[in-house]
Amino acid sequence: MAAKRAAITGNDPQTKVPSFRYTASLANQIESKWQDHWDERGTFHTPNPAGPLSDPARVAAREKLFVMDMFPYPSGAGLHVGHPLGYIATDVYARFKRMMGMNVLHTLGYDSFGLPAEQHAIVTGIHPRINTESNIANMRRQLRRLGLGHDQRRSVSTTDEDYYRWTQWIFLQIFNSWYDEQAGRARPINELIALFESGKRDTGNGPWSSLSPKERGEILNRHRLVYLSDAPVNWCPGLGTILANEEVTADGRSDIGNYPVFKRNMRQWTMRITAYADRLIEDLDRLDWPEPIKLMQRNWIGRSEGARVRFASTAGEIEVFTTRPDTLFGATFMVLSPEHPFVGRLVTDDHRAAVRDYQERARSLKDADRQDDTRDKTGEFTGAYATNPVNGNQIPIWIADYVLMGYGTGAIMAVPSGDQRDFEFARKFGLPIVATQQPPDAWFADRGIEPTLDCSAWPEAFVGEGTYVNSKNDSLILDGMTSMSTAKSSMNVWLESNDYGTSAITYKLRDWLFSRQRYWGEPFPIVYDEHEAPVAVPLELLPVRLPELDDFKPQALDPNDDVTQPIPPLARVQEWVNVELDLGEGKKRYRREVNVMPQWAGSCWYELRYLDPTNDQSFVDKEVERYWMGPKHEGHTGGVDLYVGGVEHAVLHLLYSRFWHKVLFDLGHVSSVEPFHRLFNQGYIQAYAYRDARGQTVPANEVVERNGEYWFGEEKVTREYGKMGKSLKNVVTPDEMYDEFGADTFRLYEMSTGPLEASRPWNTRDVIGMQRFLQRVWRNLVDEDTGSLRVSDDTAPVDLLRETHKAIAGVAADMQNLRFNTAIAKLIELNNALTTHVTEHGATPRVVATALVQMLAPLCPHVGEELWERLGNSDTVTYVDFPQADPALLVEDTIEIPVQVNGKLRSKVTVDAGESDDAIKQLALNDPKIVAIIGNAQPKKVIVVPKKLINIVL
RNA sequence: GCCCGAGUGGCGGAAUGGCAGACGCGACGGACUCAAAAUCCGUUGUUCGCAAGGGCGUGUGGGUUCAAGUCCCACCUCGGGCACCA
């Protein structure tokens, strides 16, 4: 490694390297000098308009900008070179905007609760807090070395007691709220109680005053935005713990130990995010987010309009949800989810064993697999029948795993002629298929069959607009209609007037399961009283701290014992669970909630705590929130001005945060309607990995390429492409890059390899290019032998000035649009022109040097500061104005216009920039090469794109 | 499987529907050097041609247009998400 480094930097003691060459070691000196300087001066301390971090004078007259990265989980492995991509990009942008005069807030915290620390604790017995804190310390060191302009005072961790105190407080805000459908917003639960007490709202169970505390609690539980419900968990008795989905293998066993895993219901906290489904869809239109992400969120929420229809059966009325009530006449059977509560009552004796067997098999499947449409359809007949309300037909009731209990009502009416899954099911089990629409002739033609209403000839279901057939009864006629929406509404009216159903809207979105049976998470600020009713722990008793544990290992049970109740880790600490508190009724015994919150909780609101991290009176000061995140104008959502992170968070994190933010807005705690106004998705950095003949990975940094083949020593190896990771032996760390090249070169390389949104491979070999560029810049400004400045006050030649101003205009535009790769290319072009000048004249004109350093500073802040100082400036370059392009220097005297014949490039003509289109056209037609091609032919058309191109069409 | 995205030289990539390959790496050649490194200058999509010049070329197959990497349709391959990894 040492030899390699010497070769790259030219620092080999055997050779004469100029003393002031920009080598890795010089870069390292410069970098630590400026990192210390920034820390000492608090260069990036960002003023607030109010509160402990306020400095009104520095806030005044500066436009604000809040830039944010998705914060990291502090992993034990530390950072690899993939992590900083987004952090560097936001830093460059933030620094650029500071130079444009804005008051920029930029920091980075840690999402430090989570599964890996707990797993580490189970294995090592070391407390997750100790492990987490040392991981954070290591990441802070790595990030400081990168030269990020963060306000360190605002760097919070979700595991800080000062932080999760407020996470618990927000939980209670949500707990103490209900969604008022009429007002379309959340309101305090006390206002609902008042409505019940006054009789203005019906409890559905008699007068409020006559209800027992338990009954009142149950009613409120049905309205609270956080409520208790029974939901399944992956219980693994062999490990004595509940497993995350990713810890369960495809065949339903534990990843660790390969023990059986059982789905068990547990009482769990659930967030009523579905109450916000419509607002979460509608407000997407007001956000500056990538369109694909909006689409993913819309699809995830999955709003669909249709109808609920009730079918009579021996077990009572079965309600189904359908998006196609217009096809009800074609419903020839019904399918229930295997978990549907009616199944036990419906099933006839001769089918009982087979049905139970099928239910058992479905239980072990994952939802994603159950929805796999390529699987062979499976199902079981219950022996029971339901009545189709439109025609009175008796239709068989089946159960099948492709119907999920969590969506709609857990039961469907099957219309095989109009739904592909139902079609396949009917074909497989020989169930009748009746057409309700006549598909257009083209549909049949595409499938190579003659038009027919006999569905036995159809290769698949027909989904689309067609003329309705076979769809009439005494009081409803759809036959002859051609519009799906007319048919749907006709059917809905009929269903409602005959009391068989109602039009309805459902969502794919499910309420958010908020409990985790873990240790390393926020404890719930909830205790249970003697009636098992949940009671909020008041603010002054927050945070509810995690109890200490001696042993993080759960108690393993018989691997096949699916009877014993799962015990979460906190339940083992009896002295913590049982507590005596005065919650307004005098001192009483209470039992603490033993679940903890999911990791999402802390990341649902951290943007707000960045604003006011030291406030102990409120989670964020209202004025501070309004300044940094408030709406900019009528109709504006407010929120973070730029939020950068990976697409992997497209749905869950971003949806959960939006939900919490909207609740806080409804309750009047924040002025912004959305947490993140503008979102940008960065790509990933991936890496090559190499395997030998036995399939073992070999260290990637020791593999060499020869003639397109890859060699590890004398052994030929194969290359693959994937994530960076320990197991692939292809991790490259920022620390290695700092040592070999310095942080500025590393930053430049990461920004230069492609557009921010694109994923790309890491290639250490290529980093040298950016170091050479910085060396050239340095050499153009500083004498490598003496260290003295090579800058002259002579006037710069106009060509070089033109290059400079072209670069200023281009670089500013590119930085504004987060296109750092092309900004860097433009700086290289300018520097290449400058190198030619310096080679000839021996020095850089001062105006060019100044502009170049200012433009470089956001990308490479250390060398930027160093050169800025050497140019004779005493203050940091951080708040110096970005250079402005002189429009007079941006116009060219002459332009070259390509001339095409029939769209093919045949010649070029050079004209004065001010030449008229007609003159250019004549010039093109008279061009000798063009004359030779068109000869005597008369052009049909000549297209002139002003100042761009001529195309002669023959 | 479902939802979303991406495919351009040897490699990373550039290109408001208007000259495909900016910029960087690598490779090749030259200058400097005893030599090498570093540095500076140049060449580098592919193919036919001595050359002038021409043909072909943005995952595959169609289409729209005077003009398509860019827009539309179908397909192939790769990446992300699928609710307890974050």
PDB file of C-alpha atoms in Angstrom, chain A residues 201-368:
ATOM      1  CA  ARG A 201     -72.636  12.853  18.833  1.00  0.00           C
ATOM      2  CA  ASP A 202     -74.114   9.389  19.174  1.00  0.00           C
ATOM      3  CA  THR A 203     -71.914   6.902  21.017  1.00  0.00           C
ATOM      4  CA  GLY A 204     -73.696   4.026  19.276  1.00  0.00           C
ATOM      5  CA  ASN A 205     -74.146   2.493  22.718  1.00  0.00           C
ATOM      6  CA  GLY A 206     -76.477   4.746  24.678  1.00  0.00           C
ATOM      7  CA  PRO A 207     -75.749   7.929  26.640  1.00  0.00           C
ATOM      8  CA  TRP A 208     -72.091   8.550  27.568  1.00  0.00           C
ATOM      9  CA  SER A 209     -72.942   9.039  31.239  1.00  0.00           C
ATOM     10  CA  SER A 210     -74.465   5.569  31.437  1.00  0.00           C
ATOM     11  CA  LEU A 211     -71.390   3.822  30.056  1.00  0.00           C
ATOM     12  CA  SER A 212     -68.812   2.069  32.195  1.00  0.00           C
ATOM     13  CA  PRO A 213     -65.174   3.251  32.058  1.00  0.00           C
ATOM     14  CA  LYS A 214     -64.366   0.096  30.107  1.00  0.00           C
ATOM     15  CA  GLU A 215     -67.085   0.788  27.517  1.00  0.00           C
ATOM     16  CA  ARG A 216     -65.951   4.399  27.195  1.00  0.00           C
ATOM     17  CA  GLY A 217     -62.377   3.227  26.719  1.00  0.00           C
ATOM     18  CA  GLU A 218     -63.440   0.850  23.976  1.00  0.00           C
ATOM     19  CA  ILE A 219     -65.339   3.555  22.134  1.00  0.00           C
ATOM     20  CA  LEU A 220     -62.395   5.940  22.368  1.00  0.00           C
ATOM     21  CA  ASN A 221     -60.034   3.177  21.199  1.00  0.00           C
ATOM     22  CA  ARG A 222     -62.128   2.977  18.046  1.00  0.00           C
ATOM     23  CA  HIS A 223     -61.535   6.688  17.401  1.00  0.00           C
ATOM     24  CA  ARG A 224     -58.015   7.403  18.629  1.00  0.00           C
ATOM     25  CA  LEU A 225     -55.356   7.904  15.958  1.00  0.00           C
ATOM     26  CA  VAL A 226     -53.343   5.301  17.848  1.00  0.00           C
ATOM     27  CA  TYR A 227     -55.321   2.315  18.975  1.00  0.00           C
ATOM     28  CA  LEU A 228     -54.886  -1.215  20.247  1.00  0.00           C
ATOM     29  CA  SER A 229     -55.608  -4.100  17.930  1.00  0.00           C
ATOM     30  CA  ASP A 230     -54.694  -7.725  17.544  1.00  0.00           C
ATOM     31  CA  ALA A 231     -52.154  -8.289  14.830  1.00  0.00           C
ATOM     32  CA  PRO A 232     -49.923 -11.206  13.862  1.00  0.00           C
ATOM     33  CA  VAL A 233     -46.243 -11.463  14.763  1.00  0.00           C
ATOM     34  CA  ASN A 234     -43.563 -13.985  13.817  1.00  0.00           C
ATOM     35  CA  TRP A 235     -43.129 -15.909  17.065  1.00  0.00           C
ATOM     36  CA  CYS A 236     -40.088 -18.158  17.267  1.00  0.00           C
ATOM     37  CA  PRO A 237     -40.173 -20.172  20.502  1.00  0.00           C
ATOM     38  CA  GLY A 238     -36.861 -21.815  19.649  1.00  0.00           C
ATOM     39  CA  LEU A 239     -35.192 -18.397  20.006  1.00  0.00           C
ATOM     40  CA  GLY A 240     -37.711 -17.106  22.545  1.00  0.00           C
ATOM     41  CA  THR A 241     -38.227 -13.973  20.515  1.00  0.00           C
ATOM     42  CA  ILE A 242     -40.388 -12.352  17.896  1.00  0.00           C
ATOM     43  CA  LEU A 243     -38.689 -12.010  14.542  1.00  0.00           C
ATOM     44  CA  ALA A 244     -38.664  -9.300  11.922  1.00  0.00           C
ATOM     45  CA  ASN A 245     -39.805 -10.369   8.455  1.00  0.00           C
ATOM     46  CA  GLU A 246     -36.250 -10.290   7.181  1.00  0.00           C
ATOM     47  CA  GLU A 247     -35.201 -12.727   9.899  1.00  0.00           C
ATOM     48  CA  VAL A 248     -37.663 -15.312   8.614  1.00  0.00           C
ATOM     49  CA  THR A 249     -36.662 -17.517   5.675  1.00  0.00           C
ATOM     50  CA  ALA A 250     -38.865 -18.225   2.669  1.00  0.00           C
ATOM     51  CA  ASP A 251     -39.916 -21.587   4.132  1.00  0.00           C
ATOM     52  CA  GLY A 252     -41.071 -20.031   7.393  1.00  0.00           C
ATOM     53  CA  ARG A 253     -38.121 -20.763   9.676  1.00  0.00           C
ATOM     54  CA  SER A 254     -35.751 -18.550  11.619  1.00  0.00           C
ATOM     55  CA  ASP A 255     -32.738 -17.225   9.782  1.00  0.00           C
ATOM     56  CA  ILE A 256     -30.620 -17.905  12.865  1.00  0.00           C
ATOM     57  CA  GLY A 257     -30.876 -21.495  14.112  1.00  0.00           C
ATOM     58  CA  ASN A 258     -33.468 -22.626  11.550  1.00  0.00           C
ATOM     59  CA  TYR A 259     -36.249 -22.993  14.141  1.00  0.00           C
ATOM     60  CA  PRO A 260     -39.940 -23.049  13.233  1.00  0.00           C
ATOM     61  CA  VAL A 261     -41.711 -19.672  13.207  1.00  0.00           C
ATOM     62  CA  PHE A 262     -45.387 -19.336  14.128  1.00  0.00           C
ATOM     63  CA  LYS A 263     -47.761 -16.527  13.225  1.00  0.00           C
ATOM     64  CA  ARG A 264     -49.363 -15.456  16.509  1.00  0.00           C
ATOM     65  CA  ASN A 265     -51.747 -12.640  17.232  1.00  0.00           C
ATOM     66  CA  MET A 266     -50.658 -10.081  19.828  1.00  0.00           C
ATOM     67  CA  ARG A 267     -52.255  -6.945  21.209  1.00  0.00           C
ATOM     68  CA  GLN A 268     -50.392  -4.124  19.499  1.00  0.00           C
ATOM     69  CA  TRP A 269     -50.464  -0.382  18.982  1.00  0.00           C
ATOM     70  CA  THR A 270     -51.624   0.628  15.529  1.00  0.00           C
ATOM     71  CA  MET A 271     -51.583   4.079  13.919  1.00  0.00           C
ATOM     72  CA  ARG A 272     -54.669   5.136  12.005  1.00  0.00           C
ATOM     73  CA  ILE A 273     -52.780   6.344   8.932  1.00  0.00           C
ATOM     74  CA  THR A 274     -55.716   5.302   6.732  1.00  0.00           C
ATOM     75  CA  ALA A 275     -57.663   8.273   8.105  1.00  0.00           C
ATOM     76  CA  TYR A 276     -55.201  10.450   6.192  1.00  0.00           C
ATOM     77  CA  ALA A 277     -55.209   8.384   2.973  1.00  0.00           C
ATOM     78  CA  ASP A 278     -56.997  10.989   0.863  1.00  0.00           C
ATOM     79  CA  ARG A 279     -54.930  13.907   2.133  1.00  0.00           C
ATOM     80  CA  LEU A 280     -51.723  11.939   1.629  1.00  0.00           C
ATOM     81  CA  ILE A 281     -52.748  11.436  -2.007  1.00  0.00           C
ATOM     82  CA  GLU A 282     -54.050  14.952  -2.640  1.00  0.00           C
ATOM     83  CA  ASP A 283     -51.096  16.832  -1.201  1.00  0.00           C
ATOM     84  CA  LEU A 284     -48.640  14.945  -3.405  1.00  0.00           C
ATOM     85  CA  ASP A 285     -49.729  17.327  -6.157  1.00  0.00           C
ATOM     86  CA  ARG A 286     -48.319  20.228  -4.171  1.00  0.00           C
ATOM     87  CA  LEU A 287     -44.891  18.689  -3.598  1.00  0.00           C
ATOM     88  CA  ASP A 288     -41.738  19.095  -5.646  1.00  0.00           C
ATOM     89  CA  TRP A 289     -40.892  15.397  -5.720  1.00  0.00           C
ATOM     90  CA  PRO A 290     -39.824  13.078  -8.539  1.00  0.00           C
ATOM     91  CA  GLU A 291     -42.948  11.939 -10.351  1.00  0.00           C
ATOM     92  CA  PRO A 292     -42.107   8.196  -9.980  1.00  0.00           C
ATOM     93  CA  ILE A 293     -41.985   8.551  -6.193  1.00  0.00           C
ATOM     94  CA  LYS A 294     -45.360  10.244  -6.137  1.00  0.00           C
ATOM     95  CA  LEU A 295     -46.683   7.436  -8.300  1.00  0.00           C
ATOM     96  CA  MET A 296     -45.292   4.802  -5.932  1.00  0.00           C
ATOM     97  CA  GLN A 297     -47.003   6.509  -3.017  1.00  0.00           C
ATOM     98  CA  ARG A 298     -50.294   6.757  -4.880  1.00  0.00           C
ATOM     99  CA  ASN A 299     -50.080   3.086  -5.805  1.00  0.00           C
ATOM    100  CA  TRP A 300     -49.173   2.159  -2.269  1.00  0.00           C
ATOM    101  CA  ILE A 301     -52.164   3.996  -0.854  1.00  0.00           C
ATOM    102  CA  GLY A 302     -54.133   2.353  -3.657  1.00  0.00           C
ATOM    103  CA  ARG A 303     -57.397   4.249  -3.508  1.00  0.00           C
ATOM    104  CA  SER A 304     -60.123   2.483  -5.428  1.00  0.00           C
ATOM    105  CA  GLU A 305     -63.751   3.308  -5.880  1.00  0.00           C
ATOM    106  CA  GLY A 306     -66.341   0.573  -6.100  1.00  0.00           C
ATOM    107  CA  ALA A 307     -69.038  -0.936  -3.954  1.00  0.00           C
ATOM    108  CA  ARG A 308     -69.570  -3.053  -0.911  1.00  0.00           C
ATOM    109  CA  VAL A 309     -72.066  -5.793  -1.691  1.00  0.00           C
ATOM    110  CA  ARG A 310     -73.709  -8.156   0.788  1.00  0.00           C
ATOM    111  CA  PHE A 311     -74.309 -11.770  -0.212  1.00  0.00           C
ATOM    112  CA  ALA A 312     -76.637 -13.898   1.905  1.00  0.00           C
ATOM    113  CA  SER A 313     -75.189 -17.171   3.217  1.00  0.00           C
ATOM    114  CA  THR A 314     -75.815 -19.789   5.891  1.00  0.00           C
ATOM    115  CA  ALA A 315     -73.346 -17.973   8.145  1.00  0.00           C
ATOM    116  CA  GLY A 316     -75.051 -14.617   7.657  1.00  0.00           C
ATOM    117  CA  GLU A 317     -74.381 -11.863   5.160  1.00  0.00           C
ATOM    118  CA  ILE A 318     -70.929 -11.892   3.637  1.00  0.00           C
ATOM    119  CA  GLU A 319     -69.736  -8.473   2.614  1.00  0.00           C
ATOM    120  CA  VAL A 320     -67.381  -8.113  -0.305  1.00  0.00           C
ATOM    121  CA  PHE A 321     -65.668  -5.095  -1.787  1.00  0.00           C
ATOM    122  CA  THR A 322     -65.499  -4.898  -5.552  1.00  0.00           C
ATOM    123  CA  THR A 323     -64.123  -2.284  -7.915  1.00  0.00           C
ATOM    124  CA  ARG A 324     -66.371  -3.694 -10.611  1.00  0.00           C
ATOM    125  CA  PRO A 325     -69.968  -3.696  -9.340  1.00  0.00           C
ATOM    126  CA  ASP A 326     -70.960  -3.412 -13.021  1.00  0.00           C
ATOM    127  CA  THR A 327     -69.999  -7.073 -13.510  1.00  0.00           C
ATOM    128  CA  LEU A 328     -72.062  -8.408 -10.597  1.00  0.00           C
ATOM    129  CA  PHE A 329     -74.270 -10.455 -12.945  1.00  0.00           C
ATOM    130  CA  GLY A 330     -71.146 -12.433 -13.853  1.00  0.00           C
ATOM    131  CA  ALA A 331     -70.280 -13.324 -10.255  1.00  0.00           C
ATOM    132  CA  THR A 332     -70.395 -17.117 -10.413  1.00  0.00           C
ATOM    133  CA  PHE A 333     -68.599 -17.942  -7.171  1.00  0.00           C
ATOM    134  CA  MET A 334     -67.181 -16.294  -4.127  1.00  0.00           C
ATOM    135  CA  VAL A 335     -63.731 -16.528  -2.558  1.00  0.00           C
ATOM    136  CA  LEU A 336     -62.922 -15.879   1.072  1.00  0.00           C
ATOM    137  CA  SER A 337     -59.530 -15.360   2.593  1.00  0.00           C
ATOM    138  CA  PRO A 338     -58.530 -18.514   4.515  1.00  0.00           C
ATOM    139  CA  GLU A 339     -58.422 -16.326   7.648  1.00  0.00           C
ATOM    140  CA  HIS A 340     -61.955 -14.990   7.150  1.00  0.00           C
ATOM    141  CA  PRO A 341     -63.954 -15.329  10.414  1.00  0.00           C
ATOM    142  CA  PHE A 342     -66.957 -16.906   8.595  1.00  0.00           C
ATOM    143  CA  VAL A 343     -65.024 -19.861   7.264  1.00  0.00           C
ATOM    144  CA  GLY A 344     -65.526 -21.989  10.384  1.00  0.00           C
ATOM    145  CA  ARG A 345     -69.284 -21.396  10.337  1.00  0.00           C
ATOM    146  CA  LEU A 346     -69.708 -21.915   6.610  1.00  0.00           C
ATOM    147  CA  VAL A 347     -67.759 -25.079   6.082  1.00  0.00           C
ATOM    148  CA  THR A 348     -69.774 -28.264   5.756  1.00  0.00           C
ATOM    149  CA  ASP A 349     -68.701 -31.429   7.553  1.00  0.00           C
ATOM    150  CA  ASP A 350     -67.481 -33.260   4.502  1.00  0.00           C
ATOM    151  CA  HIS A 351     -65.168 -30.337   3.626  1.00  0.00           C
ATOM    152  CA  ARG A 352     -64.001 -29.464   7.125  1.00  0.00           C
ATOM    153  CA  ALA A 353     -60.770 -31.475   7.149  1.00  0.00           C
ATOM    154  CA  ALA A 354     -59.624 -30.267   3.721  1.00  0.00           C
ATOM    155  CA  VAL A 355     -60.447 -26.643   4.549  1.00  0.00           C
ATOM    156  CA  ARG A 356     -58.568 -26.773   7.856  1.00  0.00           C
ATOM    157  CA  ASP A 357     -55.626 -28.324   6.062  1.00  0.00           C
ATOM    158  CA  TYR A 358     -55.651 -25.539   3.478  1.00  0.00           C
ATOM    159  CA  GLN A 359     -55.853 -22.836   6.146  1.00  0.00           C
ATOM    160  CA  GLU A 360     -52.801 -24.339   7.796  1.00  0.00           C
ATOM    161  CA  ARG A 361     -50.801 -24.212   4.580  1.00  0.00           C
ATOM    162  CA  ALA A 362     -51.839 -20.617   3.810  1.00  0.00           C
ATOM    163  CA  ARG A 363     -50.716 -19.528   7.283  1.00  0.00           C
ATOM    164  CA  SER A 364     -47.089 -20.297   6.517  1.00  0.00           C
ATOM    165  CA  LEU A 365     -47.003 -18.227   3.324  1.00  0.00           C
ATOM    166  CA  LYS A 366     -45.820 -14.638   3.113  1.00  0.00           C
ATOM    167  CA  ASP A 367     -48.204 -12.001   1.754  1.00  0.00           C
ATOM    168  CA  ALA A 368     -45.872 -11.203  -1.139  1.00  0.00           C
TER     169      ALA A 368
END
